Amino acid sequence: FLFGGLCLYGALKKIKLARKIADTPRSKAATAAQGLVELEGFAWPVSESSQSLSGREIVYYNLQLQKRVTEGSGKNKKTEWITVFSKLIAHPFYLVDPTGLVAVNTEAEHALNLDSDKKRRWRRLAKVEKDKILSMIGTQKVNGFPPSDFLWGLFSPPFRIVENEIFVGSPLYLNGDFRTPSQNLPQVQP
């Protein structure tokens, strides 16, 4: 019953998202109306980009370092992943389609809500990726990090990274509020 209830909840959540997508008109960049629109195209940097841990060129990157924590005991025992460090790299970028460019706002809090995230355990990362993460953390103190490799890390707390990224040139689907900046509007002169 519990598993069935969770499956039903997940299905209803996906149906709600699918309805929102189906009810929003798809537009081209050159003819998009003001307000709620959906656009498809490709991500392209305005001026600069960065590199992800894997070395690919990105315009948006969100990294979270999470530690598994167990609280309570017996029937009240609860295990969860808590974020102990996060890093956001959000360069201004465009959505490019055959009709034009649309600037994507990355400055507002929760501006981008990416559905796909990549979760990987710390032990399974390549040494190069581990070194990049350690350089991102720098001098910031994170309790128990990096975990010890003594006895294959058996007695170290488990850590994982959660990544969200948008690569340069990757297909992009945007659903949100479209506004034309006021300084670009034509001025009427007498």
mmCIF file with all atom_site columns, C-alpha atoms in Angstrom:
data_model
loop_
_atom_site.group_PDB
_atom_site.id
_atom_site.type_symbol
_atom_site.label_atom_id
_atom_site.label_alt_id
_atom_site.label_comp_id
_atom_site.label_asym_id
_atom_site.label_entity_id
_atom_site.label_seq_id
_atom_site.pdbx_PDB_ins_code
_atom_site.Cartn_x
_atom_site.Cartn_y
_atom_site.Cartn_z
_atom_site.occupancy
_atom_site.B_iso_or_equiv
_atom_site.pdbx_formal_charge
_atom_site.auth_seq_id
_atom_site.auth_comp_id
_atom_site.auth_asym_id
_atom_site.auth_atom_id
_atom_site.pdbx_PDB_model_num
ATOM 1   C CA . PHE A 1 1   ? 0.000  0.000  0.000   1.00 0.00 ? 1   PHE A CA 1
ATOM 2   C CA . LEU A 1 2   ? 2.812  2.392  0.860   1.00 0.00 ? 2   LEU A CA 1
ATOM 3   C CA . PHE A 1 3   ? 4.674  1.666  -2.376  1.00 0.00 ? 3   PHE A CA 1
ATOM 4   C CA . GLY A 1 4   ? 1.459  2.031  -4.380  1.00 0.00 ? 4   GLY A CA 1
ATOM 5   C CA . GLY A 1 5   ? 0.729  5.362  -2.694  1.00 0.00 ? 5   GLY A CA 1
ATOM 6   C CA . LEU A 1 6   ? 4.222  6.651  -3.518  1.00 0.00 ? 6   LEU A CA 1
ATOM 7   C CA . CYS A 1 7   ? 3.849  5.574  -7.149  1.00 0.00 ? 7   CYS A CA 1
ATOM 8   C CA . LEU A 1 8   ? 0.450  7.288  -7.366  1.00 0.00 ? 8   LEU A CA 1
ATOM 9   C CA . TYR A 1 9   ? 1.864  10.502 -5.855  1.00 0.00 ? 9   TYR A CA 1
ATOM 10  C CA . GLY A 1 10  ? 4.766  10.495 -8.345  1.00 0.00 ? 10  GLY A CA 1
ATOM 11  C CA . ALA A 1 11  ? 2.411  9.871  -11.261 1.00 0.00 ? 11  ALA A CA 1
ATOM 12  C CA . LEU A 1 12  ? 0.098  12.725 -10.222 1.00 0.00 ? 12  LEU A CA 1
ATOM 13  C CA . LYS A 1 13  ? 3.077  15.078 -9.910  1.00 0.00 ? 13  LYS A CA 1
ATOM 14  C CA . LYS A 1 14  ? 4.268  14.150 -13.424 1.00 0.00 ? 14  LYS A CA 1
ATOM 15  C CA . ILE A 1 15  ? 0.749  14.547 -14.834 1.00 0.00 ? 15  ILE A CA 1
ATOM 16  C CA . LYS A 1 16  ? 0.554  18.049 -13.332 1.00 0.00 ? 16  LYS A CA 1
ATOM 17  C CA . LEU A 1 17  ? 3.865  18.995 -14.998 1.00 0.00 ? 17  LEU A CA 1
ATOM 18  C CA . ALA A 1 18  ? 2.755  17.449 -18.306 1.00 0.00 ? 18  ALA A CA 1
ATOM 19  C CA . ARG A 1 19  ? -0.526 19.438 -18.167 1.00 0.00 ? 19  ARG A CA 1
ATOM 20  C CA . LYS A 1 20  ? 1.398  22.672 -17.544 1.00 0.00 ? 20  LYS A CA 1
ATOM 21  C CA . ILE A 1 21  ? 3.634  21.954 -20.538 1.00 0.00 ? 21  ILE A CA 1
ATOM 22  C CA . ALA A 1 22  ? 0.677  21.016 -22.760 1.00 0.00 ? 22  ALA A CA 1
ATOM 23  C CA . ASP A 1 23  ? -1.313 24.132 -21.757 1.00 0.00 ? 23  ASP A CA 1
ATOM 24  C CA . THR A 1 24  ? 1.538  26.569 -22.478 1.00 0.00 ? 24  THR A CA 1
ATOM 25  C CA . PRO A 1 25  ? 1.892  27.662 -26.111 1.00 0.00 ? 25  PRO A CA 1
ATOM 26  C CA . ARG A 1 26  ? 5.263  26.923 -27.703 1.00 0.00 ? 26  ARG A CA 1
ATOM 27  C CA . SER A 1 27  ? 6.846  30.004 -29.251 1.00 0.00 ? 27  SER A CA 1
ATOM 28  C CA . LYS A 1 28  ? 9.817  31.013 -31.341 1.00 0.00 ? 28  LYS A CA 1
ATOM 29  C CA . ALA A 1 29  ? 12.250 33.583 -29.967 1.00 0.00 ? 29  ALA A CA 1
ATOM 30  C CA . ALA A 1 30  ? 11.309 36.266 -32.507 1.00 0.00 ? 30  ALA A CA 1
ATOM 31  C CA . THR A 1 31  ? 7.543  35.954 -31.970 1.00 0.00 ? 31  THR A CA 1
ATOM 32  C CA . ALA A 1 32  ? 7.261  35.109 -28.261 1.00 0.00 ? 32  ALA A CA 1
ATOM 33  C CA . ALA A 1 33  ? 4.427  36.867 -26.466 1.00 0.00 ? 33  ALA A CA 1
ATOM 34  C CA . GLN A 1 34  ? 4.943  38.605 -23.103 1.00 0.00 ? 34  GLN A CA 1
ATOM 35  C CA . GLY A 1 35  ? 4.097  36.366 -20.162 1.00 0.00 ? 35  GLY A CA 1
ATOM 36  C CA . LEU A 1 36  ? 4.152  32.595 -19.745 1.00 0.00 ? 36  LEU A CA 1
ATOM 37  C CA . VAL A 1 37  ? 5.786  30.907 -22.745 1.00 0.00 ? 37  VAL A CA 1
ATOM 38  C CA . GLU A 1 38  ? 7.708  27.808 -23.616 1.00 0.00 ? 38  GLU A CA 1
ATOM 39  C CA . LEU A 1 39  ? 10.793 27.972 -25.810 1.00 0.00 ? 39  LEU A CA 1
ATOM 40  C CA . GLU A 1 40  ? 13.111 25.377 -27.309 1.00 0.00 ? 40  GLU A CA 1
ATOM 41  C CA . GLY A 1 41  ? 16.604 25.937 -28.559 1.00 0.00 ? 41  GLY A CA 1
ATOM 42  C CA . PHE A 1 42  ? 20.242 25.587 -27.582 1.00 0.00 ? 42  PHE A CA 1
ATOM 43  C CA . ALA A 1 43  ? 22.310 27.118 -24.752 1.00 0.00 ? 43  ALA A CA 1
ATOM 44  C CA . TRP A 1 44  ? 24.980 29.611 -25.804 1.00 0.00 ? 44  TRP A CA 1
ATOM 45  C CA . PRO A 1 45  ? 27.134 31.836 -23.543 1.00 0.00 ? 45  PRO A CA 1
ATOM 46  C CA . VAL A 1 46  ? 26.798 35.630 -23.683 1.00 0.00 ? 46  VAL A CA 1
ATOM 47  C CA . SER A 1 47  ? 30.507 36.237 -23.123 1.00 0.00 ? 47  SER A CA 1
ATOM 48  C CA . GLU A 1 48  ? 32.166 33.583 -20.967 1.00 0.00 ? 48  GLU A CA 1
ATOM 49  C CA . SER A 1 49  ? 31.795 29.980 -19.904 1.00 0.00 ? 49  SER A CA 1
ATOM 50  C CA . SER A 1 50  ? 33.457 27.617 -17.429 1.00 0.00 ? 50  SER A CA 1
ATOM 51  C CA . GLN A 1 51  ? 34.395 23.963 -17.288 1.00 0.00 ? 51  GLN A CA 1
ATOM 52  C CA . SER A 1 52  ? 32.594 21.211 -15.422 1.00 0.00 ? 52  SER A CA 1
ATOM 53  C CA . LEU A 1 53  ? 34.383 18.542 -13.396 1.00 0.00 ? 53  LEU A CA 1
ATOM 54  C CA . SER A 1 54  ? 34.499 16.379 -16.505 1.00 0.00 ? 54  SER A CA 1
ATOM 55  C CA . GLY A 1 55  ? 36.169 19.203 -18.480 1.00 0.00 ? 55  GLY A CA 1
ATOM 56  C CA . ARG A 1 56  ? 33.218 20.096 -20.751 1.00 0.00 ? 56  ARG A CA 1
ATOM 57  C CA . GLU A 1 57  ? 32.317 23.735 -21.411 1.00 0.00 ? 57  GLU A CA 1
ATOM 58  C CA . ILE A 1 58  ? 29.287 24.889 -19.358 1.00 0.00 ? 58  ILE A CA 1
ATOM 59  C CA . VAL A 1 59  ? 27.131 27.991 -18.882 1.00 0.00 ? 59  VAL A CA 1
ATOM 60  C CA . TYR A 1 60  ? 25.446 26.806 -15.664 1.00 0.00 ? 60  TYR A CA 1
ATOM 61  C CA . TYR A 1 61  ? 26.798 24.538 -12.937 1.00 0.00 ? 61  TYR A CA 1
ATOM 62  C CA . ASN A 1 62  ? 25.435 23.784 -9.475  1.00 0.00 ? 62  ASN A CA 1
ATOM 63  C CA . LEU A 1 63  ? 27.460 21.485 -7.210  1.00 0.00 ? 63  LEU A CA 1
ATOM 64  C CA . GLN A 1 64  ? 26.317 20.258 -3.799  1.00 0.00 ? 64  GLN A CA 1
ATOM 65  C CA . LEU A 1 65  ? 28.514 18.227 -1.476  1.00 0.00 ? 65  LEU A CA 1
ATOM 66  C CA . GLN A 1 66  ? 26.280 16.111 0.750   1.00 0.00 ? 66  GLN A CA 1
ATOM 67  C CA . LYS A 1 67  ? 27.000 14.021 3.826   1.00 0.00 ? 67  LYS A CA 1
ATOM 68  C CA . ARG A 1 68  ? 24.855 11.101 4.986   1.00 0.00 ? 68  ARG A CA 1
ATOM 69  C CA . VAL A 1 69  ? 23.704 11.674 8.547   1.00 0.00 ? 69  VAL A CA 1
ATOM 70  C CA . THR A 1 70  ? 21.835 9.266  10.802  1.00 0.00 ? 70  THR A CA 1
ATOM 71  C CA . GLU A 1 71  ? 19.793 10.668 13.679  1.00 0.00 ? 71  GLU A CA 1
ATOM 72  C CA . GLY A 1 72  ? 17.901 8.915  16.440  1.00 0.00 ? 72  GLY A CA 1
ATOM 73  C CA . SER A 1 73  ? 17.883 5.237  17.314  1.00 0.00 ? 73  SER A CA 1
ATOM 74  C CA . GLY A 1 74  ? 15.562 2.258  17.211  1.00 0.00 ? 74  GLY A CA 1
ATOM 75  C CA . LYS A 1 75  ? 12.219 3.018  15.581  1.00 0.00 ? 75  LYS A CA 1
ATOM 76  C CA . ASN A 1 76  ? 13.064 6.725  15.463  1.00 0.00 ? 76  ASN A CA 1
ATOM 77  C CA . LYS A 1 77  ? 16.220 6.175  13.404  1.00 0.00 ? 77  LYS A CA 1
ATOM 78  C CA . LYS A 1 78  ? 16.321 8.471  10.395  1.00 0.00 ? 78  LYS A CA 1
ATOM 79  C CA . THR A 1 79  ? 18.991 8.667  7.686   1.00 0.00 ? 79  THR A CA 1
ATOM 80  C CA . GLU A 1 80  ? 19.195 11.590 5.287   1.00 0.00 ? 80  GLU A CA 1
ATOM 81  C CA . TRP A 1 81  ? 21.627 13.448 3.045   1.00 0.00 ? 81  TRP A CA 1
ATOM 82  C CA . ILE A 1 82  ? 22.387 17.004 4.167   1.00 0.00 ? 82  ILE A CA 1
ATOM 83  C CA . THR A 1 83  ? 24.206 19.596 2.070   1.00 0.00 ? 83  THR A CA 1
ATOM 84  C CA . VAL A 1 84  ? 27.461 20.694 3.719   1.00 0.00 ? 84  VAL A CA 1
ATOM 85  C CA . PHE A 1 85  ? 28.849 22.743 0.816   1.00 0.00 ? 85  PHE A CA 1
ATOM 86  C CA . SER A 1 86  ? 27.413 24.181 -2.384  1.00 0.00 ? 86  SER A CA 1
ATOM 87  C CA . LYS A 1 87  ? 28.862 26.075 -5.322  1.00 0.00 ? 87  LYS A CA 1
ATOM 88  C CA . LEU A 1 88  ? 26.895 27.801 -8.083  1.00 0.00 ? 88  LEU A CA 1
ATOM 89  C CA . ILE A 1 89  ? 28.429 29.000 -11.336 1.00 0.00 ? 89  ILE A CA 1
ATOM 90  C CA . ALA A 1 90  ? 25.800 30.777 -13.430 1.00 0.00 ? 90  ALA A CA 1
ATOM 91  C CA . HIS A 1 91  ? 27.071 32.731 -16.421 1.00 0.00 ? 91  HIS A CA 1
ATOM 92  C CA . PRO A 1 92  ? 24.589 34.775 -18.442 1.00 0.00 ? 92  PRO A CA 1
ATOM 93  C CA . PHE A 1 93  ? 23.552 32.750 -21.484 1.00 0.00 ? 93  PHE A CA 1
ATOM 94  C CA . TYR A 1 94  ? 21.173 32.761 -24.421 1.00 0.00 ? 94  TYR A CA 1
ATOM 95  C CA . LEU A 1 95  ? 18.618 30.328 -25.692 1.00 0.00 ? 95  LEU A CA 1
ATOM 96  C CA . VAL A 1 96  ? 19.286 30.248 -29.436 1.00 0.00 ? 96  VAL A CA 1
ATOM 97  C CA . ASP A 1 97  ? 16.672 29.077 -31.916 1.00 0.00 ? 97  ASP A CA 1
ATOM 98  C CA . PRO A 1 98  ? 16.417 29.574 -35.721 1.00 0.00 ? 98  PRO A CA 1
ATOM 99  C CA . THR A 1 99  ? 14.589 32.906 -35.274 1.00 0.00 ? 99  THR A CA 1
ATOM 100 C CA . GLY A 1 100 ? 16.754 34.645 -32.686 1.00 0.00 ? 100 GLY A CA 1
ATOM 101 C CA . LEU A 1 101 ? 18.208 34.864 -29.179 1.00 0.00 ? 101 LEU A CA 1
ATOM 102 C CA . VAL A 1 102 ? 16.573 35.022 -25.765 1.00 0.00 ? 102 VAL A CA 1
ATOM 103 C CA . ALA A 1 103 ? 18.622 36.049 -22.720 1.00 0.00 ? 103 ALA A CA 1
ATOM 104 C CA . VAL A 1 104 ? 18.076 33.671 -19.789 1.00 0.00 ? 104 VAL A CA 1
ATOM 105 C CA . ASN A 1 105 ? 17.947 35.257 -16.327 1.00 0.00 ? 105 ASN A CA 1
ATOM 106 C CA . THR A 1 106 ? 20.252 33.325 -14.011 1.00 0.00 ? 106 THR A CA 1
ATOM 107 C CA . GLU A 1 107 ? 20.521 36.016 -11.326 1.00 0.00 ? 107 GLU A CA 1
ATOM 108 C CA . ALA A 1 108 ? 17.155 35.556 -9.599  1.00 0.00 ? 108 ALA A CA 1
ATOM 109 C CA . GLU A 1 109 ? 16.980 33.000 -6.795  1.00 0.00 ? 109 GLU A CA 1
ATOM 110 C CA . HIS A 1 110 ? 15.573 29.707 -8.103  1.00 0.00 ? 110 HIS A CA 1
ATOM 111 C CA . ALA A 1 111 ? 15.712 31.124 -11.647 1.00 0.00 ? 111 ALA A CA 1
ATOM 112 C CA . LEU A 1 112 ? 16.524 27.708 -13.098 1.00 0.00 ? 112 LEU A CA 1
ATOM 113 C CA . ASN A 1 113 ? 14.853 24.547 -11.888 1.00 0.00 ? 113 ASN A CA 1
ATOM 114 C CA . LEU A 1 114 ? 16.586 21.631 -13.537 1.00 0.00 ? 114 LEU A CA 1
ATOM 115 C CA . ASP A 1 115 ? 14.864 18.269 -13.384 1.00 0.00 ? 115 ASP A CA 1
ATOM 116 C CA . SER A 1 116 ? 17.954 16.175 -14.010 1.00 0.00 ? 116 SER A CA 1
ATOM 117 C CA . ASP A 1 117 ? 20.664 15.945 -11.419 1.00 0.00 ? 117 ASP A CA 1
ATOM 118 C CA . LYS A 1 118 ? 23.644 13.647 -11.338 1.00 0.00 ? 118 LYS A CA 1
ATOM 119 C CA . LYS A 1 119 ? 24.400 11.988 -7.982  1.00 0.00 ? 119 LYS A CA 1
ATOM 120 C CA . ARG A 1 120 ? 27.743 10.279 -7.463  1.00 0.00 ? 120 ARG A CA 1
ATOM 121 C CA . ARG A 1 121 ? 29.502 8.902  -4.398  1.00 0.00 ? 121 ARG A CA 1
ATOM 122 C CA . TRP A 1 122 ? 32.785 10.519 -3.378  1.00 0.00 ? 122 TRP A CA 1
ATOM 123 C CA . ARG A 1 123 ? 34.694 7.229  -3.529  1.00 0.00 ? 123 ARG A CA 1
ATOM 124 C CA . ARG A 1 124 ? 33.694 6.643  -7.152  1.00 0.00 ? 124 ARG A CA 1
ATOM 125 C CA . LEU A 1 125 ? 35.012 9.968  -8.431  1.00 0.00 ? 125 LEU A CA 1
ATOM 126 C CA . ALA A 1 126 ? 38.226 10.140 -10.424 1.00 0.00 ? 126 ALA A CA 1
ATOM 127 C CA . LYS A 1 127 ? 41.236 11.714 -8.705  1.00 0.00 ? 127 LYS A CA 1
ATOM 128 C CA . VAL A 1 128 ? 41.119 14.723 -11.068 1.00 0.00 ? 128 VAL A CA 1
ATOM 129 C CA . GLU A 1 129 ? 37.474 15.394 -10.113 1.00 0.00 ? 129 GLU A CA 1
ATOM 130 C CA . LYS A 1 130 ? 38.261 15.046 -6.409  1.00 0.00 ? 130 LYS A CA 1
ATOM 131 C CA . ASP A 1 131 ? 41.097 17.557 -6.756  1.00 0.00 ? 131 ASP A CA 1
ATOM 132 C CA . LYS A 1 132 ? 38.798 20.053 -8.521  1.00 0.00 ? 132 LYS A CA 1
ATOM 133 C CA . ILE A 1 133 ? 36.193 19.766 -5.761  1.00 0.00 ? 133 ILE A CA 1
ATOM 134 C CA . LEU A 1 134 ? 38.841 20.213 -3.065  1.00 0.00 ? 134 LEU A CA 1
ATOM 135 C CA . SER A 1 135 ? 40.078 23.356 -4.831  1.00 0.00 ? 135 SER A CA 1
ATOM 136 C CA . MET A 1 136 ? 36.477 24.683 -4.999  1.00 0.00 ? 136 MET A CA 1
ATOM 137 C CA . ILE A 1 137 ? 36.056 24.166 -1.258  1.00 0.00 ? 137 ILE A CA 1
ATOM 138 C CA . GLY A 1 138 ? 39.430 25.814 -0.622  1.00 0.00 ? 138 GLY A CA 1
ATOM 139 C CA . THR A 1 139 ? 39.937 26.832 3.001   1.00 0.00 ? 139 THR A CA 1
ATOM 140 C CA . GLN A 1 140 ? 36.299 26.396 3.995   1.00 0.00 ? 140 GLN A CA 1
ATOM 141 C CA . LYS A 1 141 ? 35.986 23.897 6.846   1.00 0.00 ? 141 LYS A CA 1
ATOM 142 C CA . VAL A 1 142 ? 33.692 20.915 6.217   1.00 0.00 ? 142 VAL A CA 1
ATOM 143 C CA . ASN A 1 143 ? 33.445 18.474 9.132   1.00 0.00 ? 143 ASN A CA 1
ATOM 144 C CA . GLY A 1 144 ? 34.835 15.018 8.244   1.00 0.00 ? 144 GLY A CA 1
ATOM 145 C CA . PHE A 1 145 ? 35.793 15.999 4.717   1.00 0.00 ? 145 PHE A CA 1
ATOM 146 C CA . PRO A 1 146 ? 37.671 14.720 2.816   1.00 0.00 ? 146 PRO A CA 1
ATOM 147 C CA . PRO A 1 147 ? 36.956 11.213 4.099   1.00 0.00 ? 147 PRO A CA 1
ATOM 148 C CA . SER A 1 148 ? 39.886 9.015  4.995   1.00 0.00 ? 148 SER A CA 1
ATOM 149 C CA . ASP A 1 149 ? 40.962 6.225  2.643   1.00 0.00 ? 149 ASP A CA 1
ATOM 150 C CA . PHE A 1 150 ? 42.259 4.113  5.576   1.00 0.00 ? 150 PHE A CA 1
ATOM 151 C CA . LEU A 1 151 ? 40.797 0.598  5.221   1.00 0.00 ? 151 LEU A CA 1
ATOM 152 C CA . TRP A 1 152 ? 39.038 1.716  2.019   1.00 0.00 ? 152 TRP A CA 1
ATOM 153 C CA . GLY A 1 153 ? 37.138 4.406  3.942   1.00 0.00 ? 153 GLY A CA 1
ATOM 154 C CA . LEU A 1 154 ? 35.170 1.845  5.956   1.00 0.00 ? 154 LEU A CA 1
ATOM 155 C CA . PHE A 1 155 ? 35.004 4.055  9.064   1.00 0.00 ? 155 PHE A CA 1
ATOM 156 C CA . SER A 1 156 ? 34.649 7.400  7.268   1.00 0.00 ? 156 SER A CA 1
ATOM 157 C CA . PRO A 1 157 ? 31.303 9.162  6.840   1.00 0.00 ? 157 PRO A CA 1
ATOM 158 C CA . PRO A 1 158 ? 29.847 8.738  3.335   1.00 0.00 ? 158 PRO A CA 1
ATOM 159 C CA . PHE A 1 159 ? 29.802 11.779 1.059   1.00 0.00 ? 159 PHE A CA 1
ATOM 160 C CA . ARG A 1 160 ? 28.299 12.322 -2.367  1.00 0.00 ? 160 ARG A CA 1
ATOM 161 C CA . ILE A 1 161 ? 28.105 15.115 -4.902  1.00 0.00 ? 161 ILE A CA 1
ATOM 162 C CA . VAL A 1 162 ? 24.960 16.265 -6.679  1.00 0.00 ? 162 VAL A CA 1
ATOM 163 C CA . GLU A 1 163 ? 25.517 18.133 -9.942  1.00 0.00 ? 163 GLU A CA 1
ATOM 164 C CA . ASN A 1 164 ? 23.206 20.105 -12.209 1.00 0.00 ? 164 ASN A CA 1
ATOM 165 C CA . GLU A 1 165 ? 24.751 21.467 -15.372 1.00 0.00 ? 165 GLU A CA 1
ATOM 166 C CA . ILE A 1 166 ? 23.893 23.035 -18.706 1.00 0.00 ? 166 ILE A CA 1
ATOM 167 C CA . PHE A 1 167 ? 26.523 22.465 -21.374 1.00 0.00 ? 167 PHE A CA 1
ATOM 168 C CA . VAL A 1 168 ? 27.307 24.948 -24.145 1.00 0.00 ? 168 VAL A CA 1
ATOM 169 C CA . GLY A 1 169 ? 25.320 23.948 -27.227 1.00 0.00 ? 169 GLY A CA 1
ATOM 170 C CA . SER A 1 170 ? 23.064 21.508 -25.382 1.00 0.00 ? 170 SER A CA 1
ATOM 171 C CA . PRO A 1 171 ? 19.341 21.344 -26.242 1.00 0.00 ? 171 PRO A CA 1
ATOM 172 C CA . LEU A 1 172 ? 17.317 23.507 -23.892 1.00 0.00 ? 172 LEU A CA 1
ATOM 173 C CA . TYR A 1 173 ? 13.622 23.669 -23.029 1.00 0.00 ? 173 TYR A CA 1
ATOM 174 C CA . LEU A 1 174 ? 12.460 26.722 -21.082 1.00 0.00 ? 174 LEU A CA 1
ATOM 175 C CA . ASN A 1 175 ? 9.044  27.295 -19.574 1.00 0.00 ? 175 ASN A CA 1
ATOM 176 C CA . GLY A 1 176 ? 8.574  30.574 -17.768 1.00 0.00 ? 176 GLY A CA 1
ATOM 177 C CA . ASP A 1 177 ? 7.859  34.288 -17.760 1.00 0.00 ? 177 ASP A CA 1
ATOM 178 C CA . PHE A 1 178 ? 9.098  36.096 -20.880 1.00 0.00 ? 178 PHE A CA 1
ATOM 179 C CA . ARG A 1 179 ? 9.708  39.850 -20.712 1.00 0.00 ? 179 ARG A CA 1
ATOM 180 C CA . THR A 1 180 ? 11.285 42.243 -23.180 1.00 0.00 ? 180 THR A CA 1
ATOM 181 C CA . PRO A 1 181 ? 13.675 44.669 -21.444 1.00 0.00 ? 181 PRO A CA 1
ATOM 182 C CA . SER A 1 182 ? 12.239 48.200 -21.394 1.00 0.00 ? 182 SER A CA 1
ATOM 183 C CA . GLN A 1 183 ? 15.442 49.816 -22.730 1.00 0.00 ? 183 GLN A CA 1
ATOM 184 C CA . ASN A 1 184 ? 15.050 47.892 -26.009 1.00 0.00 ? 184 ASN A CA 1
ATOM 185 C CA . LEU A 1 185 ? 11.510 49.102 -26.688 1.00 0.00 ? 185 LEU A CA 1
ATOM 186 C CA . PRO A 1 186 ? 11.222 51.574 -29.555 1.00 0.00 ? 186 PRO A CA 1
ATOM 187 C CA . GLN A 1 187 ? 10.607 55.148 -28.432 1.00 0.00 ? 187 GLN A CA 1
ATOM 188 C CA . VAL A 1 188 ? 7.871  57.195 -30.067 1.00 0.00 ? 188 VAL A CA 1
ATOM 189 C CA . GLN A 1 189 ? 8.956  60.719 -31.003 1.00 0.00 ? 189 GLN A CA 1
ATOM 190 C CA . PRO A 1 190 ? 6.612  63.519 -32.011 1.00 0.00 ? 190 PRO A CA 1
#
